[in-house]
Short mmCIF file of C-alpha atoms in Angstrom, two decimals:
data_model
loop_
_atom_site.label_atom_id
_atom_site.label_comp_id
_atom_site.label_asym_id
_atom_site.label_seq_id
_atom_site.Cartn_x
_atom_site.Cartn_y
_atom_site.Cartn_z
CA UNK Q 1114 -12.19 0.85 -2.90
CA UNK Q 1115 -8.75 0.09 -3.06
CA UNK Q 1116 -8.38 2.24 -6.67
CA UNK Q 1117 -11.19 5.36 -5.62
CA UNK Q 1118 -10.45 6.15 -1.95
CA UNK Q 1119 -6.51 4.98 -0.98
CA UNK Q 1120 -4.54 4.52 -4.49
CA UNK Q 1121 -3.30 7.78 -5.49
CA UNK Q 1122 -2.95 8.15 -9.63
CA UNK Q 1123 -0.25 9.94 -12.18
CA UNK Q 1124 -1.98 12.62 -13.76
CA UNK Q 1125 -0.60 12.41 -18.07
CA UNK Q 1126 -2.30 14.21 -21.28
CA UNK Q 1127 -1.78 12.67 -24.96
CA UNK Q 1128 -3.44 15.54 -27.09
CA UNK Q 1129 -6.66 16.63 -25.15
CA UNK Q 1130 -7.12 12.77 -23.73
CA UNK Q 1131 -6.52 12.86 -19.27
CA UNK Q 1132 -4.64 9.56 -18.44
CA UNK Q 1133 -4.53 8.35 -15.44
CA UNK Q 1134 -1.81 5.68 -13.88
CA UNK Q 1135 -2.38 4.32 -10.65
CA UNK Q 1136 0.70 2.49 -8.42
CA UNK Q 1137 -0.45 -0.34 -9.17
CA UNK Q 1138 -2.04 -1.72 -12.28
CA UNK Q 1139 -5.77 -2.81 -11.74
CA UNK Q 1140 -5.51 -6.16 -12.75
CA UNK Q 1141 -2.11 -7.29 -10.82
CA UNK Q 1142 -4.43 -5.46 -7.93
CA UNK Q 1143 -7.48 -7.96 -7.75
CA UNK Q 1144 -5.43 -10.93 -9.14
CA UNK Q 1145 -2.68 -9.97 -5.77
CA UNK Q 1146 -6.48 -10.24 -3.82
CA UNK Q 1147 -7.83 -12.77 -5.24
CA UNK Q 1148 -4.79 -15.21 -5.24
CA UNK Q 1149 -4.82 -14.11 -1.00
CA UNK Q 1150 -8.63 -14.77 -0.81
CA UNK Q 1151 -7.94 -18.84 -2.56
CA UNK Q 1152 -5.17 -19.51 -0.44
CA UNK Q 1153 -6.35 -17.69 3.03
CA UNK Q 1154 -6.46 -20.29 5.75
CA UNK Q 1155 -9.90 -20.01 6.53
CA UNK Q 1156 -9.09 -22.47 10.18
CA UNK Q 1157 -6.54 -19.24 11.54
CA UNK Q 1158 -9.62 -16.17 11.91
CA UNK Q 1159 -6.98 -13.73 10.66
CA UNK Q 1160 -8.67 -11.48 7.96
CA UNK Q 1161 -6.47 -10.70 4.88
CA UNK Q 1162 -5.23 -7.37 5.61
CA UNK Q 1163 -4.42 -4.43 2.54
CA UNK Q 1164 -1.76 -1.90 4.52
CA UNK Q 1165 -1.81 0.84 1.84
CA UNK Q 1166 1.21 2.81 2.63
CA UNK Q 1167 2.85 6.69 0.91
CA UNK Q 1168 5.61 4.77 -1.36
CA UNK Q 1169 3.83 0.99 -1.13
CA UNK Q 1170 0.80 -1.90 -1.28
CA UNK Q 1171 1.73 -4.75 1.15
CA UNK Q 1172 -1.57 -7.56 1.27
CA UNK Q 1173 -0.68 -10.66 3.72
CA UNK Q 1174 -2.43 -13.22 3.58
CA UNK Q 1175 -2.93 -16.07 6.66
CA UNK Q 1176 -1.46 -19.07 4.50
CA UNK Q 1177 1.24 -20.89 3.91
CA UNK Q 1178 2.89 -22.53 1.28
CA UNK Q 1179 2.49 -26.20 0.35
CA UNK Q 1180 4.55 -28.77 1.78
CA UNK Q 1181 7.95 -28.99 0.24
CA UNK Q 1182 7.39 -25.15 -1.81
CA UNK Q 1183 9.85 -21.87 -1.25
CA UNK Q 1184 9.10 -18.98 -2.93
CA UNK Q 1185 11.10 -19.04 -6.04
CA UNK Q 1186 8.69 -22.16 -6.82
CA UNK Q 1187 6.26 -19.92 -6.42
CA UNK Q 1188 7.26 -17.30 -8.48
CA UNK Q 1189 9.03 -19.57 -12.01
CA UNK Q 1190 6.54 -21.72 -12.95
CA UNK Q 1191 4.28 -24.41 -11.15
CA UNK Q 1192 1.23 -26.17 -10.92
CA UNK Q 1193 -2.22 -25.29 -9.46
CA UNK Q 1194 -2.13 -26.35 -5.55
CA UNK Q 1195 -4.41 -24.28 -4.28
CA UNK Q 1196 -4.89 -23.68 0.00
CA UNK Q 1197 -8.71 -23.79 -0.83
CA UNK Q 1198 -9.36 -25.70 -3.29
CA UNK Q 1199 -13.22 -25.96 -3.56
CA UNK Q 1200 -12.82 -22.09 -2.60
CA UNK Q 1201 -11.27 -21.89 -5.93
CA UNK Q 1202 -13.25 -23.69 -8.19
CA UNK Q 1203 -16.12 -21.60 -6.95
CA UNK Q 1204 -14.65 -18.69 -8.43
CA UNK Q 1205 -12.90 -20.66 -11.40
CA UNK Q 1206 -16.72 -21.20 -12.28
CA UNK Q 1207 -17.41 -17.37 -12.26
CA UNK Q 1208 -15.14 -16.55 -14.18
CA UNK Q 1209 -12.47 -15.72 -11.33
CA UNK Q 1210 -9.34 -17.60 -12.70
CA UNK Q 1211 -9.10 -18.12 -16.43
CA UNK Q 1212 -6.40 -20.29 -15.99
CA UNK Q 1213 -5.09 -22.66 -13.10
CA UNK Q 1214 -2.00 -22.33 -11.51
CA UNK Q 1215 -1.38 -18.36 -13.13
CA UNK Q 1216 -1.41 -15.65 -10.04
CA UNK Q 1217 1.91 -14.65 -9.95
CA UNK Q 1218 2.88 -15.18 -13.37
CA UNK Q 1219 -0.69 -12.90 -14.89
CA UNK Q 1220 0.42 -10.16 -10.46
CA UNK Q 1221 4.51 -10.10 -12.48
CA UNK Q 1222 3.35 -9.69 -16.46
CA UNK Q 1223 0.89 -6.81 -16.42
CA UNK Q 1224 3.25 -5.40 -13.54
CA UNK Q 1225 5.76 -5.43 -16.16
CA UNK Q 1226 3.42 -4.20 -18.79
CA UNK Q 1227 2.52 -0.88 -16.63
CA UNK Q 1228 5.85 -0.53 -16.37
CA UNK Q 1229 5.92 -0.32 -12.41
CA UNK Q 1230 8.08 -2.28 -10.43
CA UNK Q 1231 7.14 -6.13 -9.57
CA UNK Q 1232 5.52 -7.16 -6.97
CA UNK Q 1233 8.12 -8.24 -3.49
CA UNK Q 1234 7.29 -12.48 -2.38
CA UNK Q 1235 7.85 -12.92 1.31
CA UNK Q 1236 6.67 -16.15 3.75
CA UNK Q 1237 7.22 -16.51 6.75
CA UNK Q 1238 5.66 -18.94 10.49
CA UNK Q 1239 2.57 -16.20 10.17
CA UNK Q 1240 1.82 -15.55 7.08
CA UNK Q 1241 2.36 -14.72 2.84
CA UNK Q 1242 3.42 -11.58 2.13
CA UNK Q 1243 2.99 -9.91 -1.18
CA UNK Q 1244 4.42 -5.56 -1.63
CA UNK Q 1245 3.45 -3.47 -4.10
CA UNK Q 1246 6.60 -0.84 -4.11
CA UNK Q 1247 5.70 2.72 -5.77
CA UNK Q 1248 7.61 4.48 -8.66
CA UNK Q 1249 8.71 7.59 -7.34
CA UNK Q 1250 5.83 9.85 -9.10
CA UNK Q 1251 2.91 7.64 -7.05
CA UNK Q 1252 4.24 8.27 -3.81
CA UNK Q 1253 3.28 10.56 -1.53
CA UNK Q 1254 4.70 13.82 -1.96
CA UNK Q 1255 7.42 11.94 -3.90
CA UNK Q 1256 10.72 10.14 -2.67
CA UNK Q 1257 11.50 10.16 1.52
CA UNK Q 1258 14.46 11.81 0.62
CA UNK Q 1259 12.77 14.54 -1.85
CA UNK Q 1260 10.39 14.36 1.76
CA UNK Q 1261 12.57 15.58 3.87
CA UNK Q 1262 14.14 18.36 1.57
CA UNK Q 1263 11.35 20.17 1.00
CA UNK Q 1264 9.85 19.40 4.34
CA UNK Q 1265 13.03 21.46 5.54
CA UNK Q 1266 13.13 24.08 3.38
CA UNK Q 1267 9.56 25.07 3.97
CA UNK Q 1268 10.05 25.06 7.72
CA UNK Q 1269 13.88 25.97 7.70
CA UNK Q 1270 17.05 24.39 8.72
CA UNK Q 1271 16.62 24.59 12.22
CA UNK Q 1272 12.91 23.58 12.67
CA UNK Q 1273 13.52 20.98 9.88
CA UNK Q 1274 16.09 19.46 11.66
CA UNK Q 1275 13.97 19.61 14.69
CA UNK Q 1276 11.10 18.04 13.35
CA UNK Q 1277 12.21 14.33 12.57
CA UNK Q 1278 12.60 12.53 10.36
CA UNK Q 1279 8.36 10.45 10.69
CA UNK Q 1280 7.29 14.19 11.89
CA UNK Q 1281 8.46 14.87 8.12
CA UNK Q 1282 6.75 11.85 7.17
CA UNK Q 1283 3.72 13.45 8.34
CA UNK Q 1284 3.62 16.29 7.48
CA UNK Q 1285 3.69 14.93 4.01
CA UNK Q 1286 1.19 11.79 4.61
CA UNK Q 1287 -1.48 14.83 5.81
CA UNK Q 1288 -0.62 16.79 2.59
CA UNK Q 1289 -1.49 14.23 0.73
CA UNK Q 1290 -4.71 12.84 2.44
CA UNK Q 1291 -6.13 15.91 5.12
CA UNK Q 1292 -8.60 13.30 6.08
CA UNK Q 1293 -6.06 10.14 6.96
CA UNK Q 1294 -7.25 8.34 10.38
CA UNK Q 1295 -4.42 8.37 14.07
CA UNK Q 1296 -4.95 4.71 12.68
CA UNK Q 1297 -3.49 4.94 9.26
CA UNK Q 1298 -0.54 7.80 10.09
CA UNK Q 1299 0.80 4.35 12.78
CA UNK Q 1300 -0.12 1.81 10.15
CA UNK Q 1301 1.58 3.48 7.08
CA UNK Q 1302 4.04 4.95 9.28
CA UNK Q 1303 5.04 2.31 11.29
CA UNK Q 1304 4.39 3.48 15.11
CA UNK Q 1305 2.29 3.50 17.90
CA UNK Q 1306 -1.67 5.29 18.23
CA UNK Q 1307 -0.25 7.57 21.19
CA UNK Q 1308 3.27 7.99 19.06
CA UNK Q 1309 1.07 9.23 16.27
CA UNK Q 1310 -0.89 11.06 19.21
CA UNK Q 1311 2.24 12.88 20.69
CA UNK Q 1312 3.44 13.56 17.51
CA UNK Q 1313 0.49 15.85 16.45
CA UNK Q 1314 0.56 17.40 19.63
CA UNK Q 1315 4.12 18.39 18.95
CA UNK Q 1316 2.63 19.85 15.30
CA UNK Q 1317 -0.09 21.52 16.66
CA UNK Q 1318 2.13 23.35 19.23
CA UNK Q 1319 4.20 24.27 17.16
CA UNK Q 1320 1.39 25.81 14.14
CA UNK Q 1321 2.37 23.87 12.00
CA UNK Q 1322 -1.25 21.30 11.83
CA UNK Q 1323 -4.58 22.13 13.02
CA UNK Q 1324 -7.08 19.94 12.44
CA UNK Q 1325 -10.37 21.37 10.91
CA UNK Q 1326 -14.13 20.41 11.73
CA UNK Q 1327 -14.52 16.42 14.30
CA UNK Q 1328 -12.90 14.10 15.04
CA UNK Q 1329 -14.98 11.57 12.47
CA UNK Q 1330 -15.81 14.14 9.83
CA UNK Q 1331 -13.42 16.49 9.78
CA UNK Q 1332 -9.90 16.64 7.99
CA UNK Q 1333 -6.05 18.17 8.35
CA UNK Q 1334 -4.67 21.67 6.99
CA UNK Q 1335 -0.90 22.22 6.94
CA UNK Q 1336 0.18 26.12 7.88
CA UNK Q 1337 3.43 25.40 6.75
#
């Protein structure tokens, strides 16, 4: 679902053959999700969260590192110490875990072989984050610097300045994904749903977007 619905492929050609390159290699994404499931703290009752933004994909796992472990030790070669040994054993017997203690190594290797940035790993009291940052060609509308310049050029300098960075990013996200929801926009841009709705009203009032169809099943049309 992540590949088919939320990740945009970079299209290239070798002769007549079309090649689709995704911002996160499938092997790395599969291993990262599997790791999150195996190491999740199920007593917390909080689901694993996967957030897809125009320039990155983040996986949050409500778990914790083993005692006396650091992120540096996690990224180095280490013995397997799953948070949920029984869950890990099920995946191992199903053939989804090929060798113990190599999950992070396999993720890094897959990214390196694909020529994309290796993910950043961070840990706090709430859980573990793994962040995959996209190359510029994989980002929705390009890099943030190019997004702002292109939008201002299209709208004119005065309106572009009045538009502001958040609304510029909203327009580029709507262009890249016309069916994006208000909730998804809020997650992408780190804003509240109310702020997104207020900005949508502003964009409509200034003739920059319109909604085609109902709230569910409709899509955004960027007019300028």
